[in-house]
PDB file of C-alpha atoms in Angstrom:
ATOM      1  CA  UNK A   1      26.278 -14.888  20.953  1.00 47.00           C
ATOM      2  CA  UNK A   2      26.842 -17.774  23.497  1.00 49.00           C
ATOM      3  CA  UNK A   3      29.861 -15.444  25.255  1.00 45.00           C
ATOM      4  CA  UNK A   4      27.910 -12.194  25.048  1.00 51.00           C
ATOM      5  CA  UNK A   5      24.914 -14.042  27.270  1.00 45.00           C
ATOM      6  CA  UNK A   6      27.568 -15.489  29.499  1.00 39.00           C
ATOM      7  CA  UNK A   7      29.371 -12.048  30.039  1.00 42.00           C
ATOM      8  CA  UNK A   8      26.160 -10.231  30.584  1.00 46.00           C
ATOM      9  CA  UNK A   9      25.204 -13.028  33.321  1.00 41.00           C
ATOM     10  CA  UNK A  10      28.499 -12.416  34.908  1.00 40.00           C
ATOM     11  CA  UNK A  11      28.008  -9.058  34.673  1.00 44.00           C
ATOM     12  CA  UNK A  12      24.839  -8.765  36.324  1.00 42.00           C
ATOM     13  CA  UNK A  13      26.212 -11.095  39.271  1.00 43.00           C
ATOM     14  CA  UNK A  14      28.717  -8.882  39.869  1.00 40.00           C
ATOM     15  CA  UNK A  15      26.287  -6.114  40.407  1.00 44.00           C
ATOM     16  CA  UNK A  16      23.992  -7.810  42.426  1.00 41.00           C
ATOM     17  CA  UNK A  17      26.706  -8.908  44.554  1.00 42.00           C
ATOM     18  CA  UNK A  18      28.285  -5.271  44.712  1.00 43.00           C
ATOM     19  CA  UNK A  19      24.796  -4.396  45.859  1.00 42.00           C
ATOM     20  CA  UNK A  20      24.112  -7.184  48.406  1.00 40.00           C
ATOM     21  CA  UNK A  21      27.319  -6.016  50.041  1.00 42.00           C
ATOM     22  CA  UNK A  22      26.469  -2.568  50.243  1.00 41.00           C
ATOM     23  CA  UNK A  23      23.016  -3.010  51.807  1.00 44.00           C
ATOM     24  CA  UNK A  24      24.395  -5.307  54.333  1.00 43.00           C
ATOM     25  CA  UNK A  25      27.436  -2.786  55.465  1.00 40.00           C
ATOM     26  CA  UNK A  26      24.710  -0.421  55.531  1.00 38.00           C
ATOM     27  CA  UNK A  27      22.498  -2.806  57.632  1.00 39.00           C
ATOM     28  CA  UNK A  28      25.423  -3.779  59.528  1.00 38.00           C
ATOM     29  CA  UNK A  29      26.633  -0.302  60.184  1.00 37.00           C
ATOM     30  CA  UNK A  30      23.273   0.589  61.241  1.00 33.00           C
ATOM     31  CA  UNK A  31      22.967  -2.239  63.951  1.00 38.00           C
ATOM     32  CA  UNK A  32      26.446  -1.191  65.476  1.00 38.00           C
ATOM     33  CA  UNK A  33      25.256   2.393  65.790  1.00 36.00           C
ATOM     34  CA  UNK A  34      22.182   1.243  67.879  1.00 37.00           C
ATOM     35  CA  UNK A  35      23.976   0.368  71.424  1.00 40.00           C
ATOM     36  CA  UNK A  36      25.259   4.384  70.535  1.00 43.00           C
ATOM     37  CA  UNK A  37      21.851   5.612  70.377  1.00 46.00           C
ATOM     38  CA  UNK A  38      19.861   3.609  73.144  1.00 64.00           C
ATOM     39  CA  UNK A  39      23.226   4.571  75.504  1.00 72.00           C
ATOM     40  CA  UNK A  40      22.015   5.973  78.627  1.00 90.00           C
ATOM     41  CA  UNK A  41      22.166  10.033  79.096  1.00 95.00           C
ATOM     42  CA  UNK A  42      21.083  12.464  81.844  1.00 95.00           C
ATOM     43  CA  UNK A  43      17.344  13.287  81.858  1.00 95.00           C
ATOM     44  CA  UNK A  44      16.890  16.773  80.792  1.00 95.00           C
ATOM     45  CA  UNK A  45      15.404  19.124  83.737  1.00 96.00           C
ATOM     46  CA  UNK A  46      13.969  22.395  83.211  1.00 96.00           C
ATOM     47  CA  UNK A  47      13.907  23.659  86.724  1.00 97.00           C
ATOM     48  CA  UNK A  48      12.089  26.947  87.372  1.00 97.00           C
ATOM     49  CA  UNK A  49      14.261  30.233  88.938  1.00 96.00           C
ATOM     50  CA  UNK A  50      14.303  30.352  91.530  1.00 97.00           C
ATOM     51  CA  UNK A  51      14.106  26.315  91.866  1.00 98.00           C
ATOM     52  CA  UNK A  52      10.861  24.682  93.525  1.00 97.00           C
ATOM     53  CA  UNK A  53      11.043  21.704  96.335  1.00 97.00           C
ATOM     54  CA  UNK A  54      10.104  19.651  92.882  1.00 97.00           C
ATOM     55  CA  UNK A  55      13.035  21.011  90.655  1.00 98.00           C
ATOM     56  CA  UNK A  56      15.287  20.372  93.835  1.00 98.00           C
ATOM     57  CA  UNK A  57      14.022  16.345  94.045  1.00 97.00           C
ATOM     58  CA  UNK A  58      14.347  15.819  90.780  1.00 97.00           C
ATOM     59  CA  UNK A  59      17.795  17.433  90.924  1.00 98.00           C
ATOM     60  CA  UNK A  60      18.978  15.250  93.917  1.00 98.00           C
ATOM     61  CA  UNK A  61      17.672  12.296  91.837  1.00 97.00           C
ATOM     62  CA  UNK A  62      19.284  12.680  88.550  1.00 97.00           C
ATOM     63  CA  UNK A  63      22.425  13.726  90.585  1.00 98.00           C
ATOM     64  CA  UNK A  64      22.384  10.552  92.638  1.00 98.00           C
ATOM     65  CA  UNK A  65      22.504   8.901  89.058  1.00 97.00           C
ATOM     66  CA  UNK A  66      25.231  10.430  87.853  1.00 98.00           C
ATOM     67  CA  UNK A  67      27.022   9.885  91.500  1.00 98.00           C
ATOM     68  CA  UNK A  68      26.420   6.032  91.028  1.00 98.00           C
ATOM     69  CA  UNK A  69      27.654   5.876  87.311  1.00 98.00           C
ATOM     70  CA  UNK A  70      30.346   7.248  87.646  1.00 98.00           C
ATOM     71  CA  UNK A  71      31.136   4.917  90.478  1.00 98.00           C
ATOM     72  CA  UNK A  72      30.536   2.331  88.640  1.00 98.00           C
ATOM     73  CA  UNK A  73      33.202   3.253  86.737  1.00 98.00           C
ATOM     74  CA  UNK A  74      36.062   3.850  89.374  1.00 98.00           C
ATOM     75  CA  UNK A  75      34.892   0.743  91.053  1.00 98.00           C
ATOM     76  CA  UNK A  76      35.699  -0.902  87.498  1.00 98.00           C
ATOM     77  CA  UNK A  77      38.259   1.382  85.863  1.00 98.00           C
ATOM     78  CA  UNK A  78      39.292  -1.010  83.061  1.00 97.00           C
ATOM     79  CA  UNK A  79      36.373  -0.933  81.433  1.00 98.00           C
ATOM     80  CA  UNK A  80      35.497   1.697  78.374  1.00 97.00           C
ATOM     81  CA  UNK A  81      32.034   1.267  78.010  1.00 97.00           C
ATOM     82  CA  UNK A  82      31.550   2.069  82.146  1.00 98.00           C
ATOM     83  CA  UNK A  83      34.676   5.201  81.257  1.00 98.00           C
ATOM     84  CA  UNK A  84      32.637   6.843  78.501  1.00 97.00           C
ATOM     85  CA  UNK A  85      29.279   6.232  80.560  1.00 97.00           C
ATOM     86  CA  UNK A  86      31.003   8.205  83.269  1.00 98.00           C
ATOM     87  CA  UNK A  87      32.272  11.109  81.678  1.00 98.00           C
ATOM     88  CA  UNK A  88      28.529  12.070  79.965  1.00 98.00           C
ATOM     89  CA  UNK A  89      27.208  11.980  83.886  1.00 98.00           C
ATOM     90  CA  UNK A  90      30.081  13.789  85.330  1.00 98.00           C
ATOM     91  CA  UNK A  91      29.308  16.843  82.900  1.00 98.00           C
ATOM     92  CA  UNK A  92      25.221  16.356  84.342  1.00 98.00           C
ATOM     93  CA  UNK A  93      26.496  17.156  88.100  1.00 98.00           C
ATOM     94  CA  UNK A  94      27.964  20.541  87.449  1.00 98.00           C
ATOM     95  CA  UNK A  95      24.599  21.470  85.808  1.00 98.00           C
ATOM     96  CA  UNK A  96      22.600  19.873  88.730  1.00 98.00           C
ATOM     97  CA  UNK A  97      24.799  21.969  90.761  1.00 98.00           C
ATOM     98  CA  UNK A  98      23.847  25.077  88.828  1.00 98.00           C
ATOM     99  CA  UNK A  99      20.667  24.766  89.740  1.00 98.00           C
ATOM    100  CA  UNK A 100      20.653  23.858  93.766  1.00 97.00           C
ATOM    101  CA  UNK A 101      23.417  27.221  93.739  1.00 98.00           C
ATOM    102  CA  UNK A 102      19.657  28.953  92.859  1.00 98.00           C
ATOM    103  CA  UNK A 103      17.994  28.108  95.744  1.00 98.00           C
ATOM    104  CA  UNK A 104      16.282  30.789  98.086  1.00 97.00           C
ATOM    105  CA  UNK A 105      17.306  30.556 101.331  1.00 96.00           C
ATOM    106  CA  UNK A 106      19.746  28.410 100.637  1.00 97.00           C
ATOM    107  CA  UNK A 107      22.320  28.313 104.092  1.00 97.00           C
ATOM    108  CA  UNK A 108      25.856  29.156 103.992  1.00 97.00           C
ATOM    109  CA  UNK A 109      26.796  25.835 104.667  1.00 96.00           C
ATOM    110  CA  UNK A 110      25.081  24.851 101.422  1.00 97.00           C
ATOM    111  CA  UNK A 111      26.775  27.757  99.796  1.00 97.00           C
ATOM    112  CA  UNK A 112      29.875  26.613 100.389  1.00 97.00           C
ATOM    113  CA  UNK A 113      29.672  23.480  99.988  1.00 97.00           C
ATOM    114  CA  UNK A 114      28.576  24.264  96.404  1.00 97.00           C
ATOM    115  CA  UNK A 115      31.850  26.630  96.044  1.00 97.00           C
ATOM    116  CA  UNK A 116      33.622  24.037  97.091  1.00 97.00           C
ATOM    117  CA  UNK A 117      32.240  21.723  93.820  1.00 98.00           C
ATOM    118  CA  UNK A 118      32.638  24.509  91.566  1.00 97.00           C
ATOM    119  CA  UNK A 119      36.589  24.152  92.456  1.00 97.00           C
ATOM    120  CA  UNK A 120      36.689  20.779  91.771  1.00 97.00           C
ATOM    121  CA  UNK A 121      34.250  19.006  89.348  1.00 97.00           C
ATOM    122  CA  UNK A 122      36.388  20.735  86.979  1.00 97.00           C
ATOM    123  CA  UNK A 123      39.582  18.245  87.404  1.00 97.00           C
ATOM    124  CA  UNK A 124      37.613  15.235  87.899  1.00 97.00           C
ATOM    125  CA  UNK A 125      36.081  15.671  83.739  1.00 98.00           C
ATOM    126  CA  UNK A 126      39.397  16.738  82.915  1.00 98.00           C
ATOM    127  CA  UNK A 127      40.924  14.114  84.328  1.00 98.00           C
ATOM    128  CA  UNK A 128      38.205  10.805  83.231  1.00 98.00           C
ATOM    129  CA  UNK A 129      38.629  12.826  79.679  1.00 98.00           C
ATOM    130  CA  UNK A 130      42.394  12.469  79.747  1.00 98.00           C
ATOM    131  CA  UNK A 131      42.286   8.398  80.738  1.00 98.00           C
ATOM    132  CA  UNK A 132      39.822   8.070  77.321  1.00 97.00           C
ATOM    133  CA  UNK A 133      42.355   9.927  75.438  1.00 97.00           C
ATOM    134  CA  UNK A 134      45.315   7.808  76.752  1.00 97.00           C
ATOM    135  CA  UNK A 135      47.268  11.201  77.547  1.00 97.00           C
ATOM    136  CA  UNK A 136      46.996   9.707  81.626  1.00 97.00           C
ATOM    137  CA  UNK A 137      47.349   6.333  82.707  1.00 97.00           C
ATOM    138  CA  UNK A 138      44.139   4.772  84.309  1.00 97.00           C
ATOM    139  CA  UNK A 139      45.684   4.357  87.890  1.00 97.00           C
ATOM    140  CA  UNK A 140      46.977   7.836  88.238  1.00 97.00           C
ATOM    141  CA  UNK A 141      43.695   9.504  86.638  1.00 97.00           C
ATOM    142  CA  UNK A 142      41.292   7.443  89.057  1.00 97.00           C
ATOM    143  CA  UNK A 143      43.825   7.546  92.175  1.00 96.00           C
ATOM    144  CA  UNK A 144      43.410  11.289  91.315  1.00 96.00           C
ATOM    145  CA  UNK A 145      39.797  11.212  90.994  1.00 97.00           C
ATOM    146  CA  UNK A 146      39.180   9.183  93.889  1.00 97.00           C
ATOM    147  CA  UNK A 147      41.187  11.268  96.085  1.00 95.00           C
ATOM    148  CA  UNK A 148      38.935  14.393  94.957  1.00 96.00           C
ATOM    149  CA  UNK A 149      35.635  12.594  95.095  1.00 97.00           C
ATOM    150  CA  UNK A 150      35.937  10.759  98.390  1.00 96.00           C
ATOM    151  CA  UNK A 151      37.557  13.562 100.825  1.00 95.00           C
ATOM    152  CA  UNK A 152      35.996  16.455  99.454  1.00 96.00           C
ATOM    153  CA  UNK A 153      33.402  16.122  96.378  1.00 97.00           C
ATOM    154  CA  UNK A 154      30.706  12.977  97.677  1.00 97.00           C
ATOM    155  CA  UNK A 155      30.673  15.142 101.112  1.00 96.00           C
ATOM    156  CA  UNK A 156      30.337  18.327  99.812  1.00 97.00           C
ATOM    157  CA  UNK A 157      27.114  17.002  97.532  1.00 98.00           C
ATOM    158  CA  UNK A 158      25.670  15.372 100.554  1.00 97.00           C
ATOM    159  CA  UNK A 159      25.620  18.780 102.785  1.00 97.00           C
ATOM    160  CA  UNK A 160      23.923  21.001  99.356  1.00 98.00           C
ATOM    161  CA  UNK A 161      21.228  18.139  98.872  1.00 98.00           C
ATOM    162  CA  UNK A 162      20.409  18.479 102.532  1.00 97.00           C
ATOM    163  CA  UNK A 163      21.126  22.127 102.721  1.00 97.00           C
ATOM    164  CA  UNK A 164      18.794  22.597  99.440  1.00 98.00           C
ATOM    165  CA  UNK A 165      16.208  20.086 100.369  1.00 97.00           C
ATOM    166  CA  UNK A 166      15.806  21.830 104.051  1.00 97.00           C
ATOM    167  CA  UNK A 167      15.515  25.553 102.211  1.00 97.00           C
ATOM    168  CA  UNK A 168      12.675  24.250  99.734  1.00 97.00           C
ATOM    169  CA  UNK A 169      11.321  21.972 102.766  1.00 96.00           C
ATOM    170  CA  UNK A 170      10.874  19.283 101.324  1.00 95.00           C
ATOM    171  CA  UNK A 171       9.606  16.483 103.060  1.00 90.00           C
ATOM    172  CA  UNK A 172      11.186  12.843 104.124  1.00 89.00           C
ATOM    173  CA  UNK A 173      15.409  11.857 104.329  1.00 89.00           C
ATOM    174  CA  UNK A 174      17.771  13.033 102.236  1.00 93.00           C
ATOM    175  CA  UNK A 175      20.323  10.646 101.932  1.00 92.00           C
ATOM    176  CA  UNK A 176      24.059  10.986 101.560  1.00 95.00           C
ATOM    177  CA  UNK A 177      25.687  10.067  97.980  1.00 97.00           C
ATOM    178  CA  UNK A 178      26.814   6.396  97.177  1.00 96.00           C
ATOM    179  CA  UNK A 179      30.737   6.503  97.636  1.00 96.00           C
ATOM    180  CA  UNK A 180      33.175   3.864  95.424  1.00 96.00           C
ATOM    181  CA  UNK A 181      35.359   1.299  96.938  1.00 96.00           C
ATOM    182  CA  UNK A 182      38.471   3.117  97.358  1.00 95.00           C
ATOM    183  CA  UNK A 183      36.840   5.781  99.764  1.00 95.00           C
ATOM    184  CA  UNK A 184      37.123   2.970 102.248  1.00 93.00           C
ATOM    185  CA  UNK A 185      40.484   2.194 101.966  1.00 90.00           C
ATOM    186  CA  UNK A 186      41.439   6.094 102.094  1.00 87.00           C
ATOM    187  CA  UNK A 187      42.785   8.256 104.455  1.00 86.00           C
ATOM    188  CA  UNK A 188      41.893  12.211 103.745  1.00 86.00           C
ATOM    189  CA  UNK A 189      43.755  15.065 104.509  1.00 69.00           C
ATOM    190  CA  UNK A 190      43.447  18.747 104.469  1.00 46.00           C
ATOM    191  CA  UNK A 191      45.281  19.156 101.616  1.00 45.00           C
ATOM    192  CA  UNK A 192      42.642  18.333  99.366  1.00 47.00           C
ATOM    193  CA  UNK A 193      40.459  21.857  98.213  1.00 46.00           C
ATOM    194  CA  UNK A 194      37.961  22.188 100.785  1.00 48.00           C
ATOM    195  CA  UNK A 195      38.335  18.394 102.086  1.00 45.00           C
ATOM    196  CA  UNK A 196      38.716  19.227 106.022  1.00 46.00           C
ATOM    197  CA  UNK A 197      35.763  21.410 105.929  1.00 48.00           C
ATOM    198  CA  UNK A 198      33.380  19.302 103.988  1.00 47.00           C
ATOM    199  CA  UNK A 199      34.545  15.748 105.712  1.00 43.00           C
ATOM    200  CA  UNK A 200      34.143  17.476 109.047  1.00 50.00           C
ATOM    201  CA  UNK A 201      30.483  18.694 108.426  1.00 45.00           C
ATOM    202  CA  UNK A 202      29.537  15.759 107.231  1.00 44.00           C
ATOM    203  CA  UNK A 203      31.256  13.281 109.578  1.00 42.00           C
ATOM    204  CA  UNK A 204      33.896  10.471 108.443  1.00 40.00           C
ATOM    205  CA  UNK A 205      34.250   9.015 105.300  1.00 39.00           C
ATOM    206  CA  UNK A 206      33.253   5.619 106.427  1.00 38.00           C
ATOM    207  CA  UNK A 207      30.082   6.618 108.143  1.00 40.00           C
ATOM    208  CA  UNK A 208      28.716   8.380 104.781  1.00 41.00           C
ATOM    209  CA  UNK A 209      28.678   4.803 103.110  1.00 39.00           C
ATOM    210  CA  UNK A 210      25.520   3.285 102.076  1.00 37.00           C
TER     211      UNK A 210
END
């Protein structure tokens, strides 16, 4: 009778242990899925058609975020958390560009300067995508990427904000994107899609800095 009490006890430990476990690998894998969850994302516009000088600010705003996080990124390439921040912005600014490509009026300098980003947003996601999954080395995707972004992308976005903001009038500066480090230290060419035209109507790389 003695054993059967002691076996039950055990038993029952064992269970309650078993259980303990499981509600703290629940707890615990509920705590590591929070930094997931509050990560930062793009705020969701619903712009009208054709846009308004309100849809085009708030455009140029959440652009300019996604502009700065993913140089936060390039100015910082070794770290993942900045990487996978980077890539959910980069897919914003082709949608921010969607909408800015709507605007009435818009002048053909804005025009192209938006065909210009169609050509090449494309290879910058492809190629942020490729350093998270290790099929490209960090230095050659970001050399890459910084190449495209400083001599032709960051100048291109700078003449549609101003071209959009100047259809929609809207009123006060707009400002020219936020470049990373490297643009400094770089020397563009015309090789790059579009670079000559967009670094000459927007002046030199260095004087777009902020």
């Amino acid at each position: 009778m003695q054993l059967s009490k002691i076996l039950c006890l055990l038993f029952a430990s064992t269970a309650l242990s078993a259980a303990t476990s499981t509600r703290r690998t629940s707890t615990s894998a509920r705590a590591g899925a929070t930094p997931a969850a509050n990560a930062a994302v793009p705020k969701k516009l619903s712009p009208a058609t054709p846009p308004t000088m309100a849809d085009v600010k708030n455009s140029i705003t959440n652009w300019d975020t996604s502009v700065k996080t993913v140089n936060a990124y390039l100015n910082d390439p070794q770290n993942n958390t900045k990487l996978q921040s980077a890539i959910v912005f980069a897919k914003d600014e082709p949608v921010q560009l969607a909408t800015m490509m709507k605007v009435t009026s818009l002048s053909t300098s804005g025009q192209n300067a938006g065909k210009i980003l169609m050509g090449n947003f494309p290879s910058i996601i492809s190629n942020l995508n490729a350093v998270s999954a290790g099929s490209m080395s960090t230095n050659d995707a970001t050399a890459a990427v910084n190449f495209n972004r400083c001599c032709t992308v960051l100048p291109a976005i700078g003449m549609l904000w101003q071209a959009a903001a100047t259809a929609t009038k809207m009123q006060g500066t707009v400002g020219m994107p936020i470049l990373e480090d490297q643009c400094s230290q770089m020397s563009c060419s015309s090789g790059v899609s579009g670079g000559a035209a967009a670094v000459a109507a927007n002046g030199s790389i260095a004087a777009n800095r902020m």
